[in-house]
Coordinates of C-alpha atoms and ligand atoms in Angstrom, one line a residue:
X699 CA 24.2 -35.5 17.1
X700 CA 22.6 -38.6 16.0
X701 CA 23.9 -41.7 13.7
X702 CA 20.7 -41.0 11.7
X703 CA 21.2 -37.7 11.1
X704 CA 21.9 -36.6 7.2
X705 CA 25.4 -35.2 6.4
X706 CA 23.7 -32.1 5.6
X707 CA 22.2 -31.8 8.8
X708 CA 25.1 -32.1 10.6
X709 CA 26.2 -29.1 8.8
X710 CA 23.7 -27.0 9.6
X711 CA 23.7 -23.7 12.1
X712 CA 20.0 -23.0 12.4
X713 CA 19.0 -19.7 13.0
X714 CA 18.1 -18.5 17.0
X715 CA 15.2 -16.3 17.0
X716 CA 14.6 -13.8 19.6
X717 CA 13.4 -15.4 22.9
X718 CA 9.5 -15.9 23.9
X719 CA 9.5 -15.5 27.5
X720 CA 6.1 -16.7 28.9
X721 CA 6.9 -14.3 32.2
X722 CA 4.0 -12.7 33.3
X723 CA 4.2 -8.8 32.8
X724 CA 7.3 -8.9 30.9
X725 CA 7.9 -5.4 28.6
X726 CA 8.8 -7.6 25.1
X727 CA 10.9 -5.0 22.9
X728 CA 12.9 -8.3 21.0
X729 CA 12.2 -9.0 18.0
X730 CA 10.0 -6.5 16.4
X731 CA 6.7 -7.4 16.9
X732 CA 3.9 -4.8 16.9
X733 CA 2.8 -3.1 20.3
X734 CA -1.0 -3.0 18.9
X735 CA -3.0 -5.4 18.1
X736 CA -4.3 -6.5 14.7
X737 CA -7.5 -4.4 13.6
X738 CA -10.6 -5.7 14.8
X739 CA -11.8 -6.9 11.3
X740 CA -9.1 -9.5 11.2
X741 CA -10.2 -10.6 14.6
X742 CA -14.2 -11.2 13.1
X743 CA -13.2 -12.3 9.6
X744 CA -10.8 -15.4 11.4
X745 CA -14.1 -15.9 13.9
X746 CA -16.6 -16.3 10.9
X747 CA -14.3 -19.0 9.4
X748 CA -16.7 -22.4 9.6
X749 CA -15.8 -25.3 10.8
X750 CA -17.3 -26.8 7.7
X751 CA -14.7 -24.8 5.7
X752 CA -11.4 -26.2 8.0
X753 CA -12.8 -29.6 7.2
X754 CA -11.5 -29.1 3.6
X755 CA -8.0 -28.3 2.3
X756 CA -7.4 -24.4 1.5
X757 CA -7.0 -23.4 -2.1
X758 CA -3.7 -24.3 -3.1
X759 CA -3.2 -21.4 -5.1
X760 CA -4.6 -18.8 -2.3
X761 CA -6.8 -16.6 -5.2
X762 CA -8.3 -14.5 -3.1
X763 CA -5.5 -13.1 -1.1
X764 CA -3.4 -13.0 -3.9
X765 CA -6.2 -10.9 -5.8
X766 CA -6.5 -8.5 -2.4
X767 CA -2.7 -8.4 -2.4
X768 CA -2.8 -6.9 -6.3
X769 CA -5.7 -4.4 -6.0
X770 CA -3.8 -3.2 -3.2
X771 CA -0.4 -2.9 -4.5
X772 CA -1.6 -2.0 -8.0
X773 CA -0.1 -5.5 -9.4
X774 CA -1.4 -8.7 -11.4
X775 CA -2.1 -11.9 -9.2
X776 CA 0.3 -14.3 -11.2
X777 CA 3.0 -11.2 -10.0
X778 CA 2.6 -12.5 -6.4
X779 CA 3.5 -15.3 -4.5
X780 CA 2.0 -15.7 -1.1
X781 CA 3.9 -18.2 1.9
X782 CA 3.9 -19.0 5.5
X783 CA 5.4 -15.7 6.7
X784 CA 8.2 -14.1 4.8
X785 CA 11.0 -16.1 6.0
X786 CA 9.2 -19.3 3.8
X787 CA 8.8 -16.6 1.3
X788 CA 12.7 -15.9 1.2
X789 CA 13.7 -19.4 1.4
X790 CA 11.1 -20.3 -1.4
X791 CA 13.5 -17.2 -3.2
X792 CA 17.0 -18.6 -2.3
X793 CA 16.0 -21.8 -3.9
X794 CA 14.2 -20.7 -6.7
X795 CA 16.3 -17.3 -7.6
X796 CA 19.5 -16.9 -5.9
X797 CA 21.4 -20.4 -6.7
X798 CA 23.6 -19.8 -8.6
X799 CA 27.4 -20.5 -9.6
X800 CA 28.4 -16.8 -8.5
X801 CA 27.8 -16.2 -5.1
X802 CA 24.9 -14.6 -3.4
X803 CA 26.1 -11.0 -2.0
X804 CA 24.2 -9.7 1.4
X805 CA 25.4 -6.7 4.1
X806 CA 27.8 -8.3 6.6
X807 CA 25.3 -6.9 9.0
X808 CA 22.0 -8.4 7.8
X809 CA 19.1 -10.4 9.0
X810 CA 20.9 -13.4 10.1
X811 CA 18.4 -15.8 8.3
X812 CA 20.1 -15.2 5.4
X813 CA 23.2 -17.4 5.7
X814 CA 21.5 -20.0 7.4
X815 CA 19.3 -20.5 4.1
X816 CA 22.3 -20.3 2.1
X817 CA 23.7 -22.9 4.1
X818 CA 20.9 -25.0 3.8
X819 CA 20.5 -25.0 0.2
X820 CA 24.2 -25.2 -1.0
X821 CA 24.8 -21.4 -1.8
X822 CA 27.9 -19.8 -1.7
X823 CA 27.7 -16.1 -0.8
X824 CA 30.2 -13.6 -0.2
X825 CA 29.0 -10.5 2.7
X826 CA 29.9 -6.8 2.1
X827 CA 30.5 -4.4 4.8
X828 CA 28.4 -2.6 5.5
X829 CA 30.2 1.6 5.6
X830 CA 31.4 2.9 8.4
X831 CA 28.3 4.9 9.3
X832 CA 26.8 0.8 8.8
X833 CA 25.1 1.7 5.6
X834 CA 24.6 -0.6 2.6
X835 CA 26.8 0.9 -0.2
X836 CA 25.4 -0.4 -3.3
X837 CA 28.4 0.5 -5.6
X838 CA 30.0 -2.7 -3.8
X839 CA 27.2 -4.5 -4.6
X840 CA 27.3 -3.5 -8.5
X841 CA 31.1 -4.4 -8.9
X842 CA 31.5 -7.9 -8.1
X843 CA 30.5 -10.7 -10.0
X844 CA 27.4 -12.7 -8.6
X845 CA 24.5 -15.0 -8.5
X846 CA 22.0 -12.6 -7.1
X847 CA 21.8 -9.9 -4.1
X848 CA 19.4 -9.9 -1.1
X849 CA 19.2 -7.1 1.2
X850 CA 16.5 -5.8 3.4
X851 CA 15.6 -2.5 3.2
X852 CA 15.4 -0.9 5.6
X853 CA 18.2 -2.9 6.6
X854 CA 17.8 -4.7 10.2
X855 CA 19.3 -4.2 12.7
X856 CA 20.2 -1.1 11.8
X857 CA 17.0 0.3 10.4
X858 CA 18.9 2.7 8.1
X859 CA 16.9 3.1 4.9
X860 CA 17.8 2.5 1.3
X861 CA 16.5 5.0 -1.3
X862 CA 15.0 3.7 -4.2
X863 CA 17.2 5.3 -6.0
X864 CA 20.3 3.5 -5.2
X865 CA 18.5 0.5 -5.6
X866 CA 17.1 1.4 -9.5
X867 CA 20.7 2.3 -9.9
X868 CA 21.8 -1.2 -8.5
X869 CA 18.8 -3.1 -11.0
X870 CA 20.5 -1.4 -13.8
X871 CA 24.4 -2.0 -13.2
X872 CA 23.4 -5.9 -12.7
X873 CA 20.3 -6.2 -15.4
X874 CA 21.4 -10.6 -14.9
X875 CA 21.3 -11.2 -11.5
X876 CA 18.1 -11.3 -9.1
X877 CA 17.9 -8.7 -6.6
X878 CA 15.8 -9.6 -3.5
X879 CA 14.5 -5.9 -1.6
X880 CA 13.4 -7.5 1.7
X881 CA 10.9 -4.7 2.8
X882 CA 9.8 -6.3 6.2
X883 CA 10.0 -3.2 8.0
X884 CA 9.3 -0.4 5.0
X885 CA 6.1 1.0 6.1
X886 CA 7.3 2.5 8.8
X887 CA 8.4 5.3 6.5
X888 CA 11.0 3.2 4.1
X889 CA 10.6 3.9 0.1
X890 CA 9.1 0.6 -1.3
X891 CA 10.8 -0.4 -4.1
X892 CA 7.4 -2.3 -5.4
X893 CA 6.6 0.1 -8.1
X894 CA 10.1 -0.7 -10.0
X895 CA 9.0 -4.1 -10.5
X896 CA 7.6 -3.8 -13.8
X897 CA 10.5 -2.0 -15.0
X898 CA 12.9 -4.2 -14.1
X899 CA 12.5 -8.1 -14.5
X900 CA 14.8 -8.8 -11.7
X901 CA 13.4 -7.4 -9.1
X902 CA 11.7 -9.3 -6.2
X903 CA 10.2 -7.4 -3.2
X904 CA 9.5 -9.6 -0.2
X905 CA 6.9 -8.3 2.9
X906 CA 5.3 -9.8 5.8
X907 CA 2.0 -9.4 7.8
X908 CA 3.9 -9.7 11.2
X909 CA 5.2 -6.3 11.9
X910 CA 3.3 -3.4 10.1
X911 CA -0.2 -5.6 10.3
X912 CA 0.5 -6.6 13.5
X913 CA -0.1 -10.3 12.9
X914 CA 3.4 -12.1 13.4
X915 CA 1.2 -15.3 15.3
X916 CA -0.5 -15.7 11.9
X917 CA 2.7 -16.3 9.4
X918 CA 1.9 -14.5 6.3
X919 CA 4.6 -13.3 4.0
X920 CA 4.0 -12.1 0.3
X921 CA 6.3 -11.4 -2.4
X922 CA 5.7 -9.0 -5.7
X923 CA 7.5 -9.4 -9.0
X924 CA 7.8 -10.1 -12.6
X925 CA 5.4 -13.1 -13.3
X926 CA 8.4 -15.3 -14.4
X927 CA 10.1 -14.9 -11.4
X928 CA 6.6 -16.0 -9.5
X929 CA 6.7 -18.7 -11.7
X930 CA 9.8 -19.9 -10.7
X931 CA 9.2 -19.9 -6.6
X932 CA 5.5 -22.0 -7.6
X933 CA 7.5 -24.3 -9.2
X934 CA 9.4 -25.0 -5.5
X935 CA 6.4 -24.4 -4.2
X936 CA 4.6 -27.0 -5.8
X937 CA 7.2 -29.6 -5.2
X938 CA 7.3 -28.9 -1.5
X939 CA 4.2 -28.3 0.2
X940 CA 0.6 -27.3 -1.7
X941 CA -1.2 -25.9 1.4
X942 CA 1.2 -23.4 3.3
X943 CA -1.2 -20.7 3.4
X944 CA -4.5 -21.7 6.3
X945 CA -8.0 -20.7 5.3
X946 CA -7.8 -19.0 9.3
X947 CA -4.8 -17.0 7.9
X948 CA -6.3 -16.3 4.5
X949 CA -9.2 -14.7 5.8
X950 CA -7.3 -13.1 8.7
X951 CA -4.8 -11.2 6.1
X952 CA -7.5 -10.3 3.8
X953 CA -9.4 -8.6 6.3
X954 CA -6.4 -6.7 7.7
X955 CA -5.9 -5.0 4.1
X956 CA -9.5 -4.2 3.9
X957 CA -8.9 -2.0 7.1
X958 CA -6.7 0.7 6.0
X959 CA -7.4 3.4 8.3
X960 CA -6.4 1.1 10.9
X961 CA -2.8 0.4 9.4
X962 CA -2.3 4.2 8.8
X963 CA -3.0 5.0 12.4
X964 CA -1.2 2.3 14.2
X965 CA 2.2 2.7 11.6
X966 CA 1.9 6.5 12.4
X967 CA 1.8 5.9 16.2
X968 CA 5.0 4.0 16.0
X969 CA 6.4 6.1 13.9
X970 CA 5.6 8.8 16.7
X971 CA 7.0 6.8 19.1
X972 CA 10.6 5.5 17.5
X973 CA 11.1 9.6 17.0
X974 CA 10.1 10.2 20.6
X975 CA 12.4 7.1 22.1
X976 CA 14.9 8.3 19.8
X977 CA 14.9 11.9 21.3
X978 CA 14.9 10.6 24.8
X979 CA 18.0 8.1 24.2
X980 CA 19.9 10.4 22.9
X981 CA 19.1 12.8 25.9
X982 CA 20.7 10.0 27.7
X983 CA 24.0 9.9 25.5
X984 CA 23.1 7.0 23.3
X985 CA 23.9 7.5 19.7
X986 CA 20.9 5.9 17.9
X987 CA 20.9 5.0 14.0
X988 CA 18.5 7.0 12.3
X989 CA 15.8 4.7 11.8
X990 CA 12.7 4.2 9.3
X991 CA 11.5 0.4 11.0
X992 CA 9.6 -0.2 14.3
X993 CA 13.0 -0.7 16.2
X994 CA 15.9 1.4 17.0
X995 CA 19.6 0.7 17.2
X996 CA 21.3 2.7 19.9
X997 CA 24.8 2.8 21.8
X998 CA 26.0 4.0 24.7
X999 CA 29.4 5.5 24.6
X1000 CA 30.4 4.1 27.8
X1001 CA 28.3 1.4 29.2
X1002 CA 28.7 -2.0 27.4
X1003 CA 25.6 -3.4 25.7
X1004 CA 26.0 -6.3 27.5
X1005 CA 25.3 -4.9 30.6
X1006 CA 22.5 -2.8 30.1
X1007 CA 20.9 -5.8 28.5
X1008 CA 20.8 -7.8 31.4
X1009 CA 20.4 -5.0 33.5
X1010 CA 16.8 -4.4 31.2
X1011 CA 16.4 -8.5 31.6
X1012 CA 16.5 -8.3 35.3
X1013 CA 13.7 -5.2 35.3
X1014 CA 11.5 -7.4 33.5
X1015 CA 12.7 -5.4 29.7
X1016 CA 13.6 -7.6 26.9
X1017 CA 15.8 -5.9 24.4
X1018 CA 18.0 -7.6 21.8
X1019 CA 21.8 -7.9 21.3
X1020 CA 23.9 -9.7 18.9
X1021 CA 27.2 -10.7 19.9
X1022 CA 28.3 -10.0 16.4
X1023 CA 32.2 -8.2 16.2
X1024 CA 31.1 -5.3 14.5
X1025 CA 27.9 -4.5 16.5
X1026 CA 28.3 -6.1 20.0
X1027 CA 28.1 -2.5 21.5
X1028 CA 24.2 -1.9 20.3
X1029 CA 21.0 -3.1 21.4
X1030 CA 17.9 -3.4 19.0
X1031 CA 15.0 -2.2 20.7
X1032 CA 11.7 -2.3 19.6
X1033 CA 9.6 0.4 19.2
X1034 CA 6.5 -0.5 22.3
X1035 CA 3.4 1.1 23.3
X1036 CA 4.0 4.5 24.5
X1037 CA 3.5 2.9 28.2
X1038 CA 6.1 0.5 27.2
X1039 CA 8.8 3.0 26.3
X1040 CA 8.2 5.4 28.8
X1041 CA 9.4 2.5 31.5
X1042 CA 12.4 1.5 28.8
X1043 CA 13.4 4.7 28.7
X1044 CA 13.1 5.7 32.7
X1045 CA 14.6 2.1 33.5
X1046 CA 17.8 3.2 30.9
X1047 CA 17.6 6.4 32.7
X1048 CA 18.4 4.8 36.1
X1049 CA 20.6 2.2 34.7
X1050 CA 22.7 5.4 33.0
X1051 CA 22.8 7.1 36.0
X1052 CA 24.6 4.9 38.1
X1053 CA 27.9 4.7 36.0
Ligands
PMP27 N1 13.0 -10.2 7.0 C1 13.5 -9.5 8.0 C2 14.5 -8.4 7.7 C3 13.1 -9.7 9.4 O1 13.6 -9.0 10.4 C4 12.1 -10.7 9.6 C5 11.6 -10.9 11.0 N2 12.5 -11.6 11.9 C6 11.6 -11.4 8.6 C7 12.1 -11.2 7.3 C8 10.7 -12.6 8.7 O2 9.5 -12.2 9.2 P1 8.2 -13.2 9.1 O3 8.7 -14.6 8.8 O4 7.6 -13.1 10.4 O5 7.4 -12.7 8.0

């Protein structure tokens, strides 16, 4: 606390991202980052950026990966908006889109980013249960009156998808109100919801480079949507910073979607992988959500989360657990390498064992 702090600031609760550890040979499954490395073509396009070219500002408007971005996805440029990873992306949203006078709805069990944002910009929001199988019931969603919605989808921690359906269902019951489909983790086998987006004008689907692209050290974050609704997080944009995407991470992202085969193989291995952890955990009498992201989020019956976490920690395992009422028996674990979850799941097999 400091005299010159702003009142505002002494309001705020930022948000605690997972740990970085910088222990040597530590097994990182905390906060969803990929096991592989980005393809090789992102590696040589970032190398053949000149110094000539960092001499000079980026383009402000980042054309070129916004023109990659809509071949891709099958969209116009002026329906994208490109930031500094997807959490500037989503707080370019709750300013632009989701201030209202009605609150802004979320999941009760959500990425936790998302009140911190409404916090910082003055939004009231109201947070629905999640069921009691921790699914997002959209009917809820529909009923009440509001200033927008924001969920991820799949939802995280959990990891338990949405169908699209539901969510066209959802776009149709509340035709005023912008509804935010945060699909940081849907290519691990999660429905996009991108292909609504010209059907319905309130509709804004938010991804990121760092998990399926394997590039969470670069920060890039896109969004897709009705070209009014880009035009609305520009105009924020605009007034706060002109240059948030790097020429290093321009050329870096374009190159990864020019390597397709690459992102096919290494989303399928980890794909592979959260359905063989999945098998083994339960082996072990976890119960584990049924989960379409690169993470899984499994209980023990007996053991307390707690525990096993710090009993991981002290093997030199990082796994994450949120001290949160409804969900302080569970730990997210990240889908690894296949090395790395053979030793998560033989280290959980002799920390089982001994209760
Ligand atoms: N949305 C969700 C649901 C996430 O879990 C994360 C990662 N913590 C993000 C957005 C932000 O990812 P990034 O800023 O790396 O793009």
């Amino acid at each position: 606390m400091s005299q010159f702090w702003s009142p505002l600031v002494r309001t705020l609760t930022p948000y605690v991202p997972g740990e970085q550890p910088k222990i040597a040979g530590l097994i990182k499954l905390n906060t969803n980052e990929n096991p592989y490395p980005p393809s090789p073509a992102v590696m040589a396009a970032m190398h053949a950026v000149t110094a000539d070219a960092l001499r000079l500002y980026p383009d402000p408007d980042s054309s070129v990966l916004k023109q990659t971005l809509a071949d891709y996805h099958d969209v116009q440029p002026n329906e994208i908006f490109v930031g500094n990873g997807s959490d500037e992306v989503l707080a370019f949203a709750f300013m632009a889109l989701l201030k209202h006078s009605s609150p802004l709805l979320f999941p009760d069990i959500t990425y936790s980013f998302y009140p911190v944002y409404a916090n910082l910009f003055g939004i009231d929001y109201e947070e629905i249960p999640l069921t009691d199988t921790m699914e997002i019931d959209t009917t809820e969603y529909a009923k009440r009156d509001c200033g927008g919605i924001i969920f991820p989808n799949p939802n995280a921690p959990t990891g338990i998808p949405l169908p699209l359906a539901k969510i066209e269902a959802l776009l149709n019951a509340k035709p005023d109100s912008v509804v935010v489909v945060d699909e940081a983790y849907v290519d691990f086998g999660g429905e996009s919801a991108m292909p609504l987006i010209h059907a319905y004008p309130n509709l804004l689907v938010v991804r990121t480079f760092s998990k399926s692209r394997s590039l969470a050290g670069l920060r890039v974050g896109f969004a897709v949507g009705n070209a009014a609704l880009i035009e609305g997080m520009e105009r924020v944009k605009n007034s706060f910073n002109s240059y948030p995407m790097d020429r290093l991470a321009v050329a870096g992202a374009v190159a990864s979607y020019g390597d397709d085969a690459y992102f096919r193989q290494t989303t399928k291995a980890i794909m592979e992988s959260r359905e063989e952890m999945t098998a083994e955990l339960e082996k072990l009498g976890f119960s584990v959500l049924p989960s379409r992201a690169n993470f899984i989020f499994a209980r023990h019956p007996s053991i307390p989360a707690v525990q096993l976490a710090a009993g991981l920690r002290e093997r030199a395992i990082i796994v994450r657990h949120f001290k949160h009422p409804r969900i302080d028996q569970y730990l997210r674990i990240s889908i690894g390498n296949p090395e790395e979850c053979r030793l998560l799941v033989q280290t959980l097999t002799l920390l089982t064992s001994r209760f």
